[in-house]
PDB file of C-alpha atoms and ligand atoms in Angstrom:
ATOM      1  CA  UNK F 204       0.000   0.000   0.000  1.00  0.00           C
ATOM      2  CA  UNK F 205       1.198   3.519  -0.729  1.00  0.00           C
ATOM      3  CA  UNK F 206       1.369   6.069   2.100  1.00  0.00           C
ATOM      4  CA  UNK F 207      -1.717   7.717   0.639  1.00  0.00           C
ATOM      5  CA  UNK F 208      -3.702   4.452   0.628  1.00  0.00           C
ATOM      6  CA  UNK F 209      -2.587   3.672   4.178  1.00  0.00           C
ATOM      7  CA  UNK F 210      -3.889   7.072   5.323  1.00  0.00           C
ATOM      8  CA  UNK F 211      -7.176   6.678   3.434  1.00  0.00           C
ATOM      9  CA  UNK F 212      -7.763   3.243   4.963  1.00  0.00           C
ATOM     10  CA  UNK F 213      -7.150   4.716   8.415  1.00  0.00           C
ATOM     11  CA  UNK F 214      -9.496   7.694   7.871  1.00  0.00           C
ATOM     12  CA  UNK F 215     -12.257   5.441   6.508  1.00  0.00           C
ATOM     13  CA  UNK F 216     -11.858   3.158   9.512  1.00  0.00           C
ATOM     14  CA  UNK F 217     -11.976   6.066  11.963  1.00  0.00           C
ATOM     15  CA  UNK F 218     -15.148   7.327  10.300  1.00  0.00           C
ATOM     16  CA  UNK F 219     -16.747   3.909  10.743  1.00  0.00           C
ATOM     17  CA  UNK F 220     -15.690   4.057  14.407  1.00  0.00           C
ATOM     18  CA  UNK F 221     -17.222   7.533  14.720  1.00  0.00           C
ATOM     19  CA  UNK F 222     -20.537   6.236  13.333  1.00  0.00           C
ATOM     20  CA  UNK F 223     -20.329   3.505  16.000  1.00  0.00           C
ATOM     21  CA  UNK F 224     -19.753   6.024  18.782  1.00  0.00           C
ATOM     22  CA  UNK F 225     -22.772   8.059  17.634  1.00  0.00           C
ATOM     23  CA  UNK F 226     -24.751   4.817  17.714  1.00  0.00           C
ATOM     24  CA  UNK F 227     -23.606   4.131  21.287  1.00  0.00           C
ATOM     25  CA  UNK F 228     -24.609   7.611  22.504  1.00  0.00           C
ATOM     26  CA  UNK F 229     -28.084   7.338  20.948  1.00  0.00           C
ATOM     27  CA  UNK F 230     -28.559   3.754  22.153  1.00  0.00           C
ATOM     28  CA  UNK F 231     -27.673   4.603  25.755  1.00  0.00           C
ATOM     29  CA  UNK F 232     -29.984   7.624  25.792  1.00  0.00           C
ATOM     30  CA  UNK F 233     -32.884   5.709  24.255  1.00  0.00           C
ATOM     31  CA  UNK F 234     -32.399   2.550  26.334  1.00  0.00           C
ATOM     32  CA  UNK F 235     -32.016   4.498  29.589  1.00  0.00           C
ATOM     33  CA  UNK F 236     -35.386   6.108  28.865  1.00  0.00           C
ATOM     34  CA  UNK F 237     -37.072   2.774  28.152  1.00  0.00           C
ATOM     35  CA  UNK F 238     -35.642   0.163  30.521  1.00  0.00           C
ATOM     36  CA  UNK F 239     -38.238  -1.324  32.843  1.00  0.00           C
ATOM     37  CA  UNK F 240     -38.327  -3.817  35.678  1.00  0.00           C
ATOM     38  CA  UNK F 241     -36.918  -4.058  39.184  1.00  0.00           C
ATOM     39  CA  UNK F 242     -33.377  -3.085  38.112  1.00  0.00           C
ATOM     40  CA  UNK F 243     -34.426   0.085  36.325  1.00  0.00           C
ATOM     41  CA  UNK F 244     -32.730   2.496  38.779  1.00  0.00           C
ATOM     42  CA  UNK F 245     -29.363   0.710  38.487  1.00  0.00           C
ATOM     43  CA  UNK F 246     -29.663   0.284  34.716  1.00  0.00           C
ATOM     44  CA  UNK F 247     -30.494   3.947  34.177  1.00  0.00           C
ATOM     45  CA  UNK F 248     -27.417   4.866  36.212  1.00  0.00           C
ATOM     46  CA  UNK F 249     -25.223   2.353  34.352  1.00  0.00           C
ATOM     47  CA  UNK F 250     -26.387   3.450  30.895  1.00  0.00           C
ATOM     48  CA  UNK F 251     -26.205   7.157  31.560  1.00  0.00           C
ATOM     49  CA  UNK F 252     -22.727   6.847  33.078  1.00  0.00           C
ATOM     50  CA  UNK F 253     -21.411   5.492  29.747  1.00  0.00           C
ATOM     51  CA  UNK F 254     -22.656   8.423  27.669  1.00  0.00           C
ATOM     52  CA  UNK F 255     -19.817  10.842  28.609  1.00  0.00           C
ATOM     53  CA  UNK F 256     -17.214   8.173  27.686  1.00  0.00           C
ATOM     54  CA  UNK F 257     -18.799   7.620  24.274  1.00  0.00           C
ATOM     55  CA  UNK F 258     -19.187  11.350  23.678  1.00  0.00           C
ATOM     56  CA  UNK F 259     -15.506  11.879  24.485  1.00  0.00           C
ATOM     57  CA  UNK F 260     -14.589   9.093  22.049  1.00  0.00           C
ATOM     58  CA  UNK F 261     -16.770  10.622  19.308  1.00  0.00           C
ATOM     59  CA  UNK F 262     -15.269  14.084  19.778  1.00  0.00           C
ATOM     60  CA  UNK F 263     -11.742  12.725  19.736  1.00  0.00           C
ATOM     61  CA  UNK F 264     -12.371  10.722  16.548  1.00  0.00           C
ATOM     62  CA  UNK F 265     -14.030  13.668  14.769  1.00  0.00           C
ATOM     63  CA  UNK F 266     -11.112  15.952  15.689  1.00  0.00           C
ATOM     64  CA  UNK F 267      -8.565  13.376  14.546  1.00  0.00           C
ATOM     65  CA  UNK F 268     -10.336  12.661  11.236  1.00  0.00           C
ATOM     66  CA  UNK F 269     -10.361  16.388  10.467  1.00  0.00           C
ATOM     67  CA  UNK F 270      -6.690  16.705  11.474  1.00  0.00           C
ATOM     68  CA  UNK F 271      -5.808  13.896   9.058  1.00  0.00           C
ATOM     69  CA  UNK F 272      -7.568  15.728   6.212  1.00  0.00           C
ATOM     70  CA  UNK F 273     -10.831  13.740   6.251  1.00  0.00           C
ATOM     71  CA  UNK F 274     -14.416  14.811   6.833  1.00  0.00           C
ATOM     72  CA  UNK F 275     -16.089  13.377   9.952  1.00  0.00           C
ATOM     73  CA  UNK F 276     -19.345  11.540   9.161  1.00  0.00           C
ATOM     74  CA  UNK F 277     -22.636  12.762  10.621  1.00  0.00           C
ATOM     75  CA  UNK F 278     -24.720   9.558  10.429  1.00  0.00           C
ATOM     76  CA  UNK F 279     -24.733   6.928  13.200  1.00  0.00           C
ATOM     77  CA  UNK F 280     -24.688   3.206  12.509  1.00  0.00           C
ATOM     78  CA  UNK F 281     -28.318   1.998  12.577  1.00  0.00           C
ATOM     79  CA  UNK F 282     -29.562   1.825  16.174  1.00  0.00           C
ATOM     80  CA  UNK F 283     -31.278  -1.405  17.231  1.00  0.00           C
ATOM     81  CA  UNK F 284     -34.272  -1.003  19.494  1.00  0.00           C
ATOM     82  CA  UNK F 285     -36.187  -3.416  21.673  1.00  0.00           C
ATOM     83  CA  UNK F 286     -39.162  -3.461  24.045  1.00  0.00           C
ATOM     84  CA  UNK F 287     -37.256  -5.826  26.315  1.00  0.00           C
ATOM     85  CA  UNK F 288     -34.566  -4.783  28.766  1.00  0.00           C
ATOM     86  CA  UNK F 289     -32.537  -7.960  28.443  1.00  0.00           C
ATOM     87  CA  UNK F 290     -32.443  -7.609  24.661  1.00  0.00           C
ATOM     88  CA  UNK F 291     -31.256  -3.999  24.998  1.00  0.00           C
ATOM     89  CA  UNK F 292     -28.371  -5.231  27.129  1.00  0.00           C
ATOM     90  CA  UNK F 293     -27.639  -7.926  24.568  1.00  0.00           C
ATOM     91  CA  UNK F 294     -27.450  -5.297  21.808  1.00  0.00           C
ATOM     92  CA  UNK F 295     -25.074  -3.281  23.977  1.00  0.00           C
ATOM     93  CA  UNK F 296     -22.892  -6.309  24.602  1.00  0.00           C
ATOM     94  CA  UNK F 297     -22.667  -7.077  20.870  1.00  0.00           C
ATOM     95  CA  UNK F 298     -21.894  -3.464  19.951  1.00  0.00           C
ATOM     96  CA  UNK F 299     -19.202  -3.081  22.621  1.00  0.00           C
ATOM     97  CA  UNK F 300     -17.569  -6.391  21.657  1.00  0.00           C
ATOM     98  CA  UNK F 301     -17.554  -5.302  17.999  1.00  0.00           C
ATOM     99  CA  UNK F 302     -16.061  -1.940  18.990  1.00  0.00           C
ATOM    100  CA  UNK F 303     -13.225  -3.637  20.876  1.00  0.00           C
ATOM    101  CA  UNK F 304     -12.401  -5.646  17.731  1.00  0.00           C
ATOM    102  CA  UNK F 305     -12.607  -2.547  15.528  1.00  0.00           C
ATOM    103  CA  UNK F 306     -10.233  -0.587  17.762  1.00  0.00           C
ATOM    104  CA  UNK F 307      -7.828  -3.511  17.847  1.00  0.00           C
ATOM    105  CA  UNK F 308      -7.696  -3.332  14.037  1.00  0.00           C
ATOM    106  CA  UNK F 309      -7.507   0.482  14.041  1.00  0.00           C
ATOM    107  CA  UNK F 310      -4.503   0.405  16.393  1.00  0.00           C
ATOM    108  CA  UNK F 311      -2.587  -1.642  13.792  1.00  0.00           C
ATOM    109  CA  UNK F 312      -3.631   0.775  11.036  1.00  0.00           C
ATOM    110  CA  UNK F 313      -2.583   3.798  13.124  1.00  0.00           C
ATOM    111  CA  UNK F 314       0.804   2.210  13.719  1.00  0.00           C
ATOM    112  CA  UNK F 315       1.191   1.431  10.006  1.00  0.00           C
ATOM    113  CA  UNK F 316       0.479   5.099   9.257  1.00  0.00           C
ATOM    114  CA  UNK F 317       3.047   6.242  11.845  1.00  0.00           C
ATOM    115  CA  UNK F 318       0.288   7.841  13.966  1.00  0.00           C
ATOM    116  CA  UNK F 319       1.566   6.803  17.377  1.00  0.00           C
ATOM    117  CA  UNK F 320      -0.344   9.448  19.363  1.00  0.00           C
ATOM    118  CA  UNK F 321      -3.552   8.137  17.795  1.00  0.00           C
ATOM    119  CA  UNK F 322      -2.518   4.589  18.567  1.00  0.00           C
ATOM    120  CA  UNK F 323      -2.062   5.408  22.266  1.00  0.00           C
ATOM    121  CA  UNK F 324      -5.452   7.162  22.383  1.00  0.00           C
ATOM    122  CA  UNK F 325      -7.134   4.199  20.668  1.00  0.00           C
ATOM    123  CA  UNK F 326      -5.605   1.891  23.266  1.00  0.00           C
ATOM    124  CA  UNK F 327      -7.241   3.949  26.027  1.00  0.00           C
ATOM    125  CA  UNK F 328     -10.563   3.852  24.203  1.00  0.00           C
ATOM    126  CA  UNK F 329     -10.214   0.102  23.709  1.00  0.00           C
ATOM    127  CA  UNK F 330      -9.729  -0.167  27.460  1.00  0.00           C
ATOM    128  CA  UNK F 331     -12.953   1.823  28.114  1.00  0.00           C
ATOM    129  CA  UNK F 332     -14.915  -0.353  25.675  1.00  0.00           C
ATOM    130  CA  UNK F 333     -13.525  -3.542  27.174  1.00  0.00           C
ATOM    131  CA  UNK F 334     -14.885  -2.472  30.572  1.00  0.00           C
ATOM    132  CA  UNK F 335     -18.268  -1.633  29.022  1.00  0.00           C
ATOM    133  CA  UNK F 336     -18.340  -5.046  27.311  1.00  0.00           C
ATOM    134  CA  UNK F 337     -17.318  -7.001  30.404  1.00  0.00           C
ATOM    135  CA  UNK F 338     -19.721  -5.228  32.782  1.00  0.00           C
ATOM    136  CA  UNK F 339     -22.584  -5.812  30.343  1.00  0.00           C
ATOM    137  CA  UNK F 340     -21.607  -9.480  30.043  1.00  0.00           C
ATOM    138  CA  UNK F 341     -21.742  -9.910  33.824  1.00  0.00           C
ATOM    139  CA  UNK F 342     -25.248  -8.438  33.929  1.00  0.00           C
ATOM    140  CA  UNK F 343     -26.404 -10.778  31.151  1.00  0.00           C
ATOM    141  CA  UNK F 344     -24.771 -13.833  32.757  1.00  0.00           C
ATOM    142  CA  UNK F 345     -26.759 -13.401  35.973  1.00  0.00           C
ATOM    143  CA  UNK F 346     -30.060 -12.604  34.268  1.00  0.00           C
ATOM    144  CA  UNK F 347     -32.769 -15.019  35.409  1.00  0.00           C
TER     145      UNK F 347
HETATM  146 FE1  LIG Z 454     -16.873   4.528  22.770  1.00  0.00          FE
HETATM  147 FE1  LIG Z 455     -18.608   1.771  25.036  1.00  0.00          FE
END
């Protein structure tokens, strides 16, 4: 790959990540409004606590895409909705697990492009998403 292609691949990947972060923000807002059942207070707190993380990730990605000469996307990945709390948590688990894999790939692409500052930031974001994924998994595992 030429340097130019390497950079384009990275920018396209970051834009896909940005669409995923928008999706996460919208999902957490919508789900926190709709969760029902005996665990609603804890779930509302859990979901709303993740929104600032995802917003920070989205802002960082948008800034970085623009710095690299790209245009940040404005459309989220399609948001899945459900009437059932457990299914909402399952959607969150799937999305967070996918995000961890995407950032793992993006870290390699950032390194290939010589963008080490970006790589370090992506590692921190991967760490945040891993916590989100694992906490969601624990809730699902104990669901009656
Ligand atoms: Fe995120
Ligand atoms: Fe997350």
